[in-house]
Amino acid sequence: MDAAEFRKRGKEMVDYIADYLEKIEKRQVFPDVEPGYLRPLIPDCAPQDPESFEDVFKDIEKIIMPGVTHWHSPYFFAYFPAASSFPALLADMLCGGIGCVGFSWAASPACTELETVMLDWLGKMINLPEEFLAGKDGQGGGVIQGSASEATLISLLAARTKTIRRVQLEKPELTEADIMGRLVAYASDQFCATLGTTPCCSFDKLLELGPICNKENIWMHIDAAYAGSAFICPEFRHLLNGVEFADSFNFNPHKWLLVNFDCSAMWVKKRSDLTGAFKLEPLYLQHHHQESGNFINKLDYYYFHWQIPLGRRFRSLKLWFVLRMYGVTGLQEHIRKHVRLSHQFEHLVLQDERFEICAEVVLGLVCFRLKGSNELNKALLKSINEAKKIHLVPCHLRETFVLRFAICSRTVESTHIKFAWQHISQLATALLKTWEEL
């Protein structure tokens, strides 16, 4: 494929993607396939000779789409949102076109510097304390990780390294192995201090946890993977109160801020705590600017010191495009719309005496169930997902089986919420009738 054909095929692919997203609600939200469906549809080995784009393109609908769960369907209410927007898709296209591997400033100056600035932009949008920002001469800073799980692991490893070095200074007679065997990580059943837990979107009390962690010299990491996006709205910012006690903080713009996966934003108060755990400087990765006294703000511009992998993509382009083309007000309206829709669903549930709400509805998640046994609710979820008109997943809240209804799609509207509730209600009626006959 040369540049001329790429122009032609690229336009065809953009049209296909636009049509897919524009007409996605006409597709069944969950696929009708069984495990292993795909292997019989494709050859055992890669083709010896090249195939045409037309041949590949026609197999998208024939082979791939039958096995796709449509996360961006307005009938998808499972898990949490997987953000998507046209500006982010265009930025991803540019990222792939540039194709840099931005592990250091020299590897691609724009890739490194834009990420630093975008994390400052984002931090200011949620009113993070100044210590978390890189700014012109700050000690903190932000970095894009692949997921909140990565950010948690990075924080854990950084905390371990920092603690080991502190104890070695206090008790030089102890070896690293001696210290390692005595380290303790404190966690709840959600692992770390969490704002917007996955099962029910609950919030830990940072103002109680934080002072204890600071007093006992315990690294405090806050995971706000889903809920963090909501903090751009002033009415939800109070949920972040207590972040000033944290050493690191993370949330996922790729969940709720219209930035396509992957883009997990992580900040630290002292970047030296992070880079100290991962620093590696072989000669071939060094560059002559790094020792310059006027090198920006002497920020550690080796972003591979902030993560486990060496290589990294130009992911900050997605933030740059989305933040500029939506603006803060556009993103705030997106969050507020989802919250309004979740309360609409909550209201519908509360009007039906057969159902109950199982957790406070704070943002875009409603936890609900039929009043009755876990088995009854498992049967309800089974009937919902087997019908494949909408898609939900469950959770356990203190051993109680609960259905989760998460507002996910960028294009979801009130009509979809009404349809989903009517569908659930009808299935519940049929199910209860069947159970009464048993």
JSON list of N, CA, C and O in Angstrom, two decimals, residues 362-411:
[
{"chain": "A", "resi": 362, "resn": "VAL", "atom": "N", "xyz": [-24.48, 8.23, 43.50]},
{"chain": "A", "resi": 362, "resn": "VAL", "atom": "CA", "xyz": [-23.72, 9.47, 43.59]},
{"chain": "A", "resi": 362, "resn": "VAL", "atom": "C", "xyz": [-23.40, 10.00, 42.20]},
{"chain": "A", "resi": 362, "resn": "VAL", "atom": "O", "xyz": [-23.56, 11.19, 41.91]},
{"chain": "A", "resi": 363, "resn": "LEU", "atom": "N", "xyz": [-22.95, 9.10, 41.32]},
{"chain": "A", "resi": 363, "resn": "LEU", "atom": "CA", "xyz": [-22.56, 9.52, 39.97]},
{"chain": "A", "resi": 363, "resn": "LEU", "atom": "C", "xyz": [-23.39, 8.76, 38.93]},
{"chain": "A", "resi": 363, "resn": "LEU", "atom": "O", "xyz": [-24.59, 8.87, 38.92]},
{"chain": "A", "resi": 364, "resn": "GLY", "atom": "N", "xyz": [-22.76, 7.98, 38.09]},
{"chain": "A", "resi": 364, "resn": "GLY", "atom": "CA", "xyz": [-23.47, 7.36, 36.97]},
{"chain": "A", "resi": 364, "resn": "GLY", "atom": "C", "xyz": [-23.73, 5.88, 37.13]},
{"chain": "A", "resi": 364, "resn": "GLY", "atom": "O", "xyz": [-23.92, 5.19, 36.11]},
{"chain": "A", "resi": 365, "resn": "LEU", "atom": "N", "xyz": [-23.73, 5.35, 38.34]},
{"chain": "A", "resi": 365, "resn": "LEU", "atom": "CA", "xyz": [-23.95, 3.94, 38.58]},
{"chain": "A", "resi": 365, "resn": "LEU", "atom": "C", "xyz": [-25.12, 3.73, 39.53]},
{"chain": "A", "resi": 365, "resn": "LEU", "atom": "O", "xyz": [-25.19, 4.38, 40.59]},
{"chain": "A", "resi": 366, "resn": "VAL", "atom": "N", "xyz": [-26.01, 2.81, 39.16]},
{"chain": "A", "resi": 366, "resn": "VAL", "atom": "CA", "xyz": [-27.14, 2.45, 40.02]},
{"chain": "A", "resi": 366, "resn": "VAL", "atom": "C", "xyz": [-27.04, 0.96, 40.34]},
{"chain": "A", "resi": 366, "resn": "VAL", "atom": "O", "xyz": [-27.00, 0.12, 39.44]},
{"chain": "A", "resi": 367, "resn": "CYS", "atom": "N", "xyz": [-26.99, 0.63, 41.62]},
{"chain": "A", "resi": 367, "resn": "CYS", "atom": "CA", "xyz": [-26.99, -0.77, 42.06]},
{"chain": "A", "resi": 367, "resn": "CYS", "atom": "C", "xyz": [-28.39, -1.10, 42.56]},
{"chain": "A", "resi": 367, "resn": "CYS", "atom": "O", "xyz": [-28.91, -0.44, 43.47]},
{"chain": "A", "resi": 368, "resn": "PHE", "atom": "N", "xyz": [-29.01, -2.12, 41.97]},
{"chain": "A", "resi": 368, "resn": "PHE", "atom": "CA", "xyz": [-30.38, -2.43, 42.28]},
{"chain": "A", "resi": 368, "resn": "PHE", "atom": "C", "xyz": [-30.60, -3.94, 42.22]},
{"chain": "A", "resi": 368, "resn": "PHE", "atom": "O", "xyz": [-29.77, -4.70, 41.72]},
{"chain": "A", "resi": 369, "resn": "ARG", "atom": "N", "xyz": [-31.74, -4.39, 42.71]},
{"chain": "A", "resi": 369, "resn": "ARG", "atom": "CA", "xyz": [-32.07, -5.80, 42.68]},
{"chain": "A", "resi": 369, "resn": "ARG", "atom": "C", "xyz": [-33.56, -6.00, 42.97]},
{"chain": "A", "resi": 369, "resn": "ARG", "atom": "O", "xyz": [-34.21, -5.11, 43.52]},
{"chain": "A", "resi": 370, "resn": "LEU", "atom": "N", "xyz": [-34.06, -7.16, 42.57]},
{"chain": "A", "resi": 370, "resn": "LEU", "atom": "CA", "xyz": [-35.38, -7.57, 43.03]},
{"chain": "A", "resi": 370, "resn": "LEU", "atom": "C", "xyz": [-35.31, -7.90, 44.51]},
{"chain": "A", "resi": 370, "resn": "LEU", "atom": "O", "xyz": [-34.33, -8.48, 44.98]},
{"chain": "A", "resi": 371, "resn": "LYS", "atom": "N", "xyz": [-36.32, -7.55, 45.27]},
{"chain": "A", "resi": 371, "resn": "LYS", "atom": "CA", "xyz": [-36.39, -7.95, 46.66]},
{"chain": "A", "resi": 371, "resn": "LYS", "atom": "C", "xyz": [-36.58, -9.47, 46.69]},
{"chain": "A", "resi": 371, "resn": "LYS", "atom": "O", "xyz": [-37.55, -9.99, 46.17]},
{"chain": "A", "resi": 372, "resn": "GLY", "atom": "N", "xyz": [-35.61, -10.16, 47.26]},
{"chain": "A", "resi": 372, "resn": "GLY", "atom": "CA", "xyz": [-35.68, -11.61, 47.25]},
{"chain": "A", "resi": 372, "resn": "GLY", "atom": "C", "xyz": [-34.29, -12.21, 47.32]},
{"chain": "A", "resi": 372, "resn": "GLY", "atom": "O", "xyz": [-33.32, -11.53, 47.70]},
{"chain": "A", "resi": 373, "resn": "SER", "atom": "N", "xyz": [-34.17, -13.45, 46.95]},
{"chain": "A", "resi": 373, "resn": "SER", "atom": "CA", "xyz": [-32.93, -14.20, 47.11]},
{"chain": "A", "resi": 373, "resn": "SER", "atom": "C", "xyz": [-31.90, -13.84, 46.04]},
{"chain": "A", "resi": 373, "resn": "SER", "atom": "O", "xyz": [-32.21, -13.25, 45.01]},
{"chain": "A", "resi": 374, "resn": "ASN", "atom": "N", "xyz": [-30.64, -14.24, 46.33]},
{"chain": "A", "resi": 374, "resn": "ASN", "atom": "CA", "xyz": [-29.60, -14.09, 45.33]},
{"chain": "A", "resi": 374, "resn": "ASN", "atom": "C", "xyz": [-29.93, -14.89, 44.08]},
{"chain": "A", "resi": 374, "resn": "ASN", "atom": "O", "xyz": [-29.67, -14.45, 42.95]},
{"chain": "A", "resi": 375, "resn": "GLU", "atom": "N", "xyz": [-30.51, -16.07, 44.26]},
{"chain": "A", "resi": 375, "resn": "GLU", "atom": "CA", "xyz": [-30.83, -16.94, 43.13]},
{"chain": "A", "resi": 375, "resn": "GLU", "atom": "C", "xyz": [-31.85, -16.27, 42.20]},
{"chain": "A", "resi": 375, "resn": "GLU", "atom": "O", "xyz": [-31.75, -16.37, 40.98]},
{"chain": "A", "resi": 376, "resn": "LEU", "atom": "N", "xyz": [-32.81, -15.58, 42.80]},
{"chain": "A", "resi": 376, "resn": "LEU", "atom": "CA", "xyz": [-33.81, -14.87, 42.00]},
{"chain": "A", "resi": 376, "resn": "LEU", "atom": "C", "xyz": [-33.15, -13.80, 41.14]},
{"chain": "A", "resi": 376, "resn": "LEU", "atom": "O", "xyz": [-33.46, -13.64, 39.95]},
{"chain": "A", "resi": 377, "resn": "ASN", "atom": "N", "xyz": [-32.22, -13.06, 41.73]},
{"chain": "A", "resi": 377, "resn": "ASN", "atom": "CA", "xyz": [-31.56, -11.98, 40.99]},
{"chain": "A", "resi": 377, "resn": "ASN", "atom": "C", "xyz": [-30.56, -12.51, 39.96]},
{"chain": "A", "resi": 377, "resn": "ASN", "atom": "O", "xyz": [-30.38, -11.90, 38.91]},
{"chain": "A", "resi": 378, "resn": "LYS", "atom": "N", "xyz": [-29.94, -13.64, 40.25]},
{"chain": "A", "resi": 378, "resn": "LYS", "atom": "CA", "xyz": [-29.10, -14.28, 39.24]},
{"chain": "A", "resi": 378, "resn": "LYS", "atom": "C", "xyz": [-29.93, -14.70, 38.04]},
{"chain": "A", "resi": 378, "resn": "LYS", "atom": "O", "xyz": [-29.50, -14.55, 36.89]},
{"chain": "A", "resi": 379, "resn": "ALA", "atom": "N", "xyz": [-31.13, -15.19, 38.31]},
{"chain": "A", "resi": 379, "resn": "ALA", "atom": "CA", "xyz": [-32.03, -15.60, 37.23]},
{"chain": "A", "resi": 379, "resn": "ALA", "atom": "C", "xyz": [-32.47, -14.38, 36.41]},
{"chain": "A", "resi": 379, "resn": "ALA", "atom": "O", "xyz": [-32.59, -14.46, 35.17]},
{"chain": "A", "resi": 380, "resn": "LEU", "atom": "N", "xyz": [-32.71, -13.26, 37.09]},
{"chain": "A", "resi": 380, "resn": "LEU", "atom": "CA", "xyz": [-33.10, -12.04, 36.38]},
{"chain": "A", "resi": 380, "resn": "LEU", "atom": "C", "xyz": [-31.97, -11.56, 35.47]},
{"chain": "A", "resi": 380, "resn": "LEU", "atom": "O", "xyz": [-32.21, -11.23, 34.30]},
{"chain": "A", "resi": 381, "resn": "LEU", "atom": "N", "xyz": [-30.76, -11.52, 36.00]},
{"chain": "A", "resi": 381, "resn": "LEU", "atom": "CA", "xyz": [-29.63, -11.08, 35.18]},
{"chain": "A", "resi": 381, "resn": "LEU", "atom": "C", "xyz": [-29.43, -12.02, 33.99]},
{"chain": "A", "resi": 381, "resn": "LEU", "atom": "O", "xyz": [-29.15, -11.56, 32.87]},
{"chain": "A", "resi": 382, "resn": "LYS", "atom": "N", "xyz": [-29.60, -13.31, 34.22]},
{"chain": "A", "resi": 382, "resn": "LYS", "atom": "CA", "xyz": [-29.46, -14.29, 33.14]},
{"chain": "A", "resi": 382, "resn": "LYS", "atom": "C", "xyz": [-30.47, -14.01, 32.03]},
{"chain": "A", "resi": 382, "resn": "LYS", "atom": "O", "xyz": [-30.12, -14.01, 30.84]},
{"chain": "A", "resi": 383, "resn": "SER", "atom": "N", "xyz": [-31.69, -13.74, 32.41]},
{"chain": "A", "resi": 383, "resn": "SER", "atom": "CA", "xyz": [-32.72, -13.48, 31.40]},
{"chain": "A", "resi": 383, "resn": "SER", "atom": "C", "xyz": [-32.46, -12.16, 30.66]},
{"chain": "A", "resi": 383, "resn": "SER", "atom": "O", "xyz": [-32.70, -12.05, 29.46]},
{"chain": "A", "resi": 384, "resn": "ILE", "atom": "N", "xyz": [-31.93, -11.17, 31.38]},
{"chain": "A", "resi": 384, "resn": "ILE", "atom": "CA", "xyz": [-31.60, -9.88, 30.75]},
{"chain": "A", "resi": 384, "resn": "ILE", "atom": "C", "xyz": [-30.51, -10.07, 29.70]},
{"chain": "A", "resi": 384, "resn": "ILE", "atom": "O", "xyz": [-30.64, -9.61, 28.54]},
{"chain": "A", "resi": 385, "resn": "ASN", "atom": "N", "xyz": [-29.43, -10.72, 30.08]},
{"chain": "A", "resi": 385, "resn": "ASN", "atom": "CA", "xyz": [-28.29, -10.84, 29.17]},
{"chain": "A", "resi": 385, "resn": "ASN", "atom": "C", "xyz": [-28.52, -11.86, 28.06]},
{"chain": "A", "resi": 385, "resn": "ASN", "atom": "O", "xyz": [-27.94, -11.75, 26.98]},
{"chain": "A", "resi": 386, "resn": "GLU", "atom": "N", "xyz": [-29.37, -12.85, 28.31]},
{"chain": "A", "resi": 386, "resn": "GLU", "atom": "CA", "xyz": [-29.69, -13.80, 27.25]},
{"chain": "A", "resi": 386, "resn": "GLU", "atom": "C", "xyz": [-30.60, -13.16, 26.19]},
{"chain": "A", "resi": 386, "resn": "GLU", "atom": "O", "xyz": [-30.53, -13.52, 25.02]},
{"chain": "A", "resi": 387, "resn": "ALA", "atom": "N", "xyz": [-31.40, -12.19, 26.58]},
{"chain": "A", "resi": 387, "resn": "ALA", "atom": "CA", "xyz": [-32.24, -11.48, 25.61]},
{"chain": "A", "resi": 387, "resn": "ALA", "atom": "C", "xyz": [-31.41, -10.58, 24.70]},
{"chain": "A", "resi": 387, "resn": "ALA", "atom": "O", "xyz": [-31.81, -10.28, 23.57]},
{"chain": "A", "resi": 388, "resn": "LYS", "atom": "N", "xyz": [-30.26, -10.11, 25.20]},
{"chain": "A", "resi": 388, "resn": "LYS", "atom": "CA", "xyz": [-29.29, -9.33, 24.43]},
{"chain": "A", "resi": 388, "resn": "LYS", "atom": "C", "xyz": [-29.84, -8.00, 23.88]},
{"chain": "A", "resi": 388, "resn": "LYS", "atom": "O", "xyz": [-29.34, -7.48, 22.90]},
{"chain": "A", "resi": 389, "resn": "LYS", "atom": "N", "xyz": [-30.85, -7.48, 24.54]},
{"chain": "A", "resi": 389, "resn": "LYS", "atom": "CA", "xyz": [-31.34, -6.15, 24.17]},
{"chain": "A", "resi": 389, "resn": "LYS", "atom": "C", "xyz": [-30.57, -5.05, 24.90]},
{"chain": "A", "resi": 389, "resn": "LYS", "atom": "O", "xyz": [-30.38, -3.95, 24.38]},
{"chain": "A", "resi": 390, "resn": "ILE", "atom": "N", "xyz": [-30.15, -5.36, 26.11]},
{"chain": "A", "resi": 390, "resn": "ILE", "atom": "CA", "xyz": [-29.25, -4.50, 26.89]},
{"chain": "A", "resi": 390, "resn": "ILE", "atom": "C", "xyz": [-28.21, -5.42, 27.52]},
{"chain": "A", "resi": 390, "resn": "ILE", "atom": "O", "xyz": [-28.37, -6.64, 27.51]},
{"chain": "A", "resi": 391, "resn": "HIS", "atom": "N", "xyz": [-27.16, -4.83, 28.07]},
{"chain": "A", "resi": 391, "resn": "HIS", "atom": "CA", "xyz": [-26.12, -5.65, 28.70]},
{"chain": "A", "resi": 391, "resn": "HIS", "atom": "C", "xyz": [-25.77, -5.09, 30.07]},
{"chain": "A", "resi": 391, "resn": "HIS", "atom": "O", "xyz": [-25.47, -3.89, 30.20]},
{"chain": "A", "resi": 392, "resn": "LEU", "atom": "N", "xyz": [-25.83, -5.95, 31.10]},
{"chain": "A", "resi": 392, "resn": "LEU", "atom": "CA", "xyz": [-25.48, -5.59, 32.47]},
{"chain": "A", "resi": 392, "resn": "LEU", "atom": "C", "xyz": [-24.50, -6.60, 33.04]},
{"chain": "A", "resi": 392, "resn": "LEU", "atom": "O", "xyz": [-24.40, -7.72, 32.55]},
{"chain": "A", "resi": 393, "resn": "VAL", "atom": "N", "xyz": [-23.82, -6.21, 34.11]},
{"chain": "A", "resi": 393, "resn": "VAL", "atom": "CA", "xyz": [-23.01, -7.15, 34.90]},
{"chain": "A", "resi": 393, "resn": "VAL", "atom": "C", "xyz": [-23.36, -6.97, 36.38]},
{"chain": "A", "resi": 393, "resn": "VAL", "atom": "O", "xyz": [-23.88, -5.91, 36.77]},
{"chain": "A", "resi": 394, "resn": "PRO", "atom": "N", "xyz": [-23.08, -7.99, 37.21]},
{"chain": "A", "resi": 394, "resn": "PRO", "atom": "CA", "xyz": [-23.45, -7.92, 38.63]},
{"chain": "A", "resi": 394, "resn": "PRO", "atom": "C", "xyz": [-22.27, -7.57, 39.52]},
{"chain": "A", "resi": 394, "resn": "PRO", "atom": "O", "xyz": [-21.13, -7.41, 39.07]},
{"chain": "A", "resi": 395, "resn": "CYS", "atom": "N", "xyz": [-22.56, -7.48, 40.80]},
{"chain": "A", "resi": 395, "resn": "CYS", "atom": "CA", "xyz": [-21.52, -7.39, 41.82]},
{"chain": "A", "resi": 395, "resn": "CYS", "atom": "C", "xyz": [-22.07, -8.01, 43.10]},
{"chain": "A", "resi": 395, "resn": "CYS", "atom": "O", "xyz": [-23.25, -8.31, 43.20]},
{"chain": "A", "resi": 396, "resn": "HIS", "atom": "N", "xyz": [-21.19, -8.21, 44.07]},
{"chain": "A", "resi": 396, "resn": "HIS", "atom": "CA", "xyz": [-21.59, -8.64, 45.40]},
{"chain": "A", "resi": 396, "resn": "HIS", "atom": "C", "xyz": [-21.39, -7.49, 46.38]},
{"chain": "A", "resi": 396, "resn": "HIS", "atom": "O", "xyz": [-20.30, -6.89, 46.43]},
{"chain": "A", "resi": 397, "resn": "LEU", "atom": "N", "xyz": [-22.41, -7.18, 47.13]},
{"chain": "A", "resi": 397, "resn": "LEU", "atom": "CA", "xyz": [-22.29, -6.21, 48.22]},
{"chain": "A", "resi": 397, "resn": "LEU", "atom": "C", "xyz": [-22.60, -6.94, 49.52]},
{"chain": "A", "resi": 397, "resn": "LEU", "atom": "O", "xyz": [-23.75, -7.30, 49.77]},
{"chain": "A", "resi": 398, "resn": "ARG", "atom": "N", "xyz": [-21.55, -7.22, 50.27]},
{"chain": "A", "resi": 398, "resn": "ARG", "atom": "CA", "xyz": [-21.67, -8.00, 51.52]},
{"chain": "A", "resi": 398, "resn": "ARG", "atom": "C", "xyz": [-22.48, -9.28, 51.28]},
{"chain": "A", "resi": 398, "resn": "ARG", "atom": "O", "xyz": [-23.48, -9.53, 51.94]},
{"chain": "A", "resi": 399, "resn": "GLU", "atom": "N", "xyz": [-22.04, -10.06, 50.30]},
{"chain": "A", "resi": 399, "resn": "GLU", "atom": "CA", "xyz": [-22.62, -11.36, 49.95]},
{"chain": "A", "resi": 399, "resn": "GLU", "atom": "C", "xyz": [-23.99, -11.28, 49.29]},
{"chain": "A", "resi": 399, "resn": "GLU", "atom": "O", "xyz": [-24.62, -12.30, 49.02]},
{"chain": "A", "resi": 400, "resn": "THR", "atom": "N", "xyz": [-24.46, -10.07, 49.05]},
{"chain": "A", "resi": 400, "resn": "THR", "atom": "CA", "xyz": [-25.74, -9.91, 48.36]},
{"chain": "A", "resi": 400, "resn": "THR", "atom": "C", "xyz": [-25.49, -9.72, 46.87]},
{"chain": "A", "resi": 400, "resn": "THR", "atom": "O", "xyz": [-24.70, -8.86, 46.47]},
{"chain": "A", "resi": 401, "resn": "PHE", "atom": "N", "xyz": [-26.17, -10.51, 46.05]},
{"chain": "A", "resi": 401, "resn": "PHE", "atom": "CA", "xyz": [-26.03, -10.43, 44.59]},
{"chain": "A", "resi": 401, "resn": "PHE", "atom": "C", "xyz": [-26.83, -9.23, 44.08]},
{"chain": "A", "resi": 401, "resn": "PHE", "atom": "O", "xyz": [-28.03, -9.13, 44.30]},
{"chain": "A", "resi": 402, "resn": "VAL", "atom": "N", "xyz": [-26.13, -8.33, 43.39]},
{"chain": "A", "resi": 402, "resn": "VAL", "atom": "CA", "xyz": [-26.72, -7.05, 42.99]},
{"chain": "A", "resi": 402, "resn": "VAL", "atom": "C", "xyz": [-26.47, -6.82, 41.51]},
{"chain": "A", "resi": 402, "resn": "VAL", "atom": "O", "xyz": [-25.42, -7.18, 40.97]},
{"chain": "A", "resi": 403, "resn": "LEU", "atom": "N", "xyz": [-27.43, -6.20, 40.84]},
{"chain": "A", "resi": 403, "resn": "LEU", "atom": "CA", "xyz": [-27.27, -5.82, 39.44]},
{"chain": "A", "resi": 403, "resn": "LEU", "atom": "C", "xyz": [-26.76, -4.39, 39.36]},
{"chain": "A", "resi": 403, "resn": "LEU", "atom": "O", "xyz": [-27.23, -3.51, 40.08]},
{"chain": "A", "resi": 404, "resn": "ARG", "atom": "N", "xyz": [-25.79, -4.18, 38.49]},
{"chain": "A", "resi": 404, "resn": "ARG", "atom": "CA", "xyz": [-25.21, -2.84, 38.28]},
{"chain": "A", "resi": 404, "resn": "ARG", "atom": "C", "xyz": [-25.75, -2.25, 36.98]},
{"chain": "A", "resi": 404, "resn": "ARG", "atom": "O", "xyz": [-25.72, -2.91, 35.95]},
{"chain": "A", "resi": 405, "resn": "PHE", "atom": "N", "xyz": [-26.20, -1.02, 37.02]},
{"chain": "A", "resi": 405, "resn": "PHE", "atom": "CA", "xyz": [-26.67, -0.32, 35.82]},
{"chain": "A", "resi": 405, "resn": "PHE", "atom": "C", "xyz": [-25.82, 0.93, 35.67]},
{"chain": "A", "resi": 405, "resn": "PHE", "atom": "O", "xyz": [-26.01, 1.92, 36.38]},
{"chain": "A", "resi": 406, "resn": "ALA", "atom": "N", "xyz": [-24.82, 0.87, 34.80]},
{"chain": "A", "resi": 406, "resn": "ALA", "atom": "CA", "xyz": [-23.87, 1.97, 34.61]},
{"chain": "A", "resi": 406, "resn": "ALA", "atom": "C", "xyz": [-24.21, 2.73, 33.33]},
{"chain": "A", "resi": 406, "resn": "ALA", "atom": "O", "xyz": [-24.40, 2.14, 32.27]},
{"chain": "A", "resi": 407, "resn": "ILE", "atom": "N", "xyz": [-24.29, 4.04, 33.43]},
{"chain": "A", "resi": 407, "resn": "ILE", "atom": "CA", "xyz": [-24.50, 4.88, 32.26]},
{"chain": "A", "resi": 407, "resn": "ILE", "atom": "C", "xyz": [-23.16, 4.97, 31.53]},
{"chain": "A", "resi": 407, "resn": "ILE", "atom": "O", "xyz": [-22.18, 5.49, 32.08]},
{"chain": "A", "resi": 408, "resn": "CYS", "atom": "N", "xyz": [-23.10, 4.48, 30.31]},
{"chain": "A", "resi": 408, "resn": "CYS", "atom": "CA", "xyz": [-21.81, 4.31, 29.66]},
{"chain": "A", "resi": 408, "resn": "CYS", "atom": "C", "xyz": [-21.63, 5.09, 28.36]},
{"chain": "A", "resi": 408, "resn": "CYS", "atom": "O", "xyz": [-20.66, 5.81, 28.18]},
{"chain": "A", "resi": 409, "resn": "SER", "atom": "N", "xyz": [-22.54, 4.93, 27.43]},
{"chain": "A", "resi": 409, "resn": "SER", "atom": "CA", "xyz": [-22.33, 5.44, 26.07]},
{"chain": "A", "resi": 409, "resn": "SER", "atom": "C", "xyz": [-22.37, 6.97, 25.99]},
{"chain": "A", "resi": 409, "resn": "SER", "atom": "O", "xyz": [-23.18, 7.61, 26.68]},
{"chain": "A", "resi": 410, "resn": "ARG", "atom": "N", "xyz": [-21.55, 7.51, 25.15]},
{"chain": "A", "resi": 410, "resn": "ARG", "atom": "CA", "xyz": [-21.58, 8.96, 24.89]},
{"chain": "A", "resi": 410, "resn": "ARG", "atom": "C", "xyz": [-22.93, 9.37, 24.30]},
{"chain": "A", "resi": 410, "resn": "ARG", "atom": "O", "xyz": [-23.40, 10.50, 24.50]},
{"chain": "A", "resi": 411, "resn": "THR", "atom": "N", "xyz": [-23.59, 8.47, 23.58]},
{"chain": "A", "resi": 411, "resn": "THR", "atom": "CA", "xyz": [-24.82, 8.81, 22.86]},
{"chain": "A", "resi": 411, "resn": "THR", "atom": "C", "xyz": [-26.09, 8.35, 23.59]},
{"chain": "A", "resi": 411, "resn": "THR", "atom": "O", "xyz": [-27.18, 8.45, 23.04]}
]
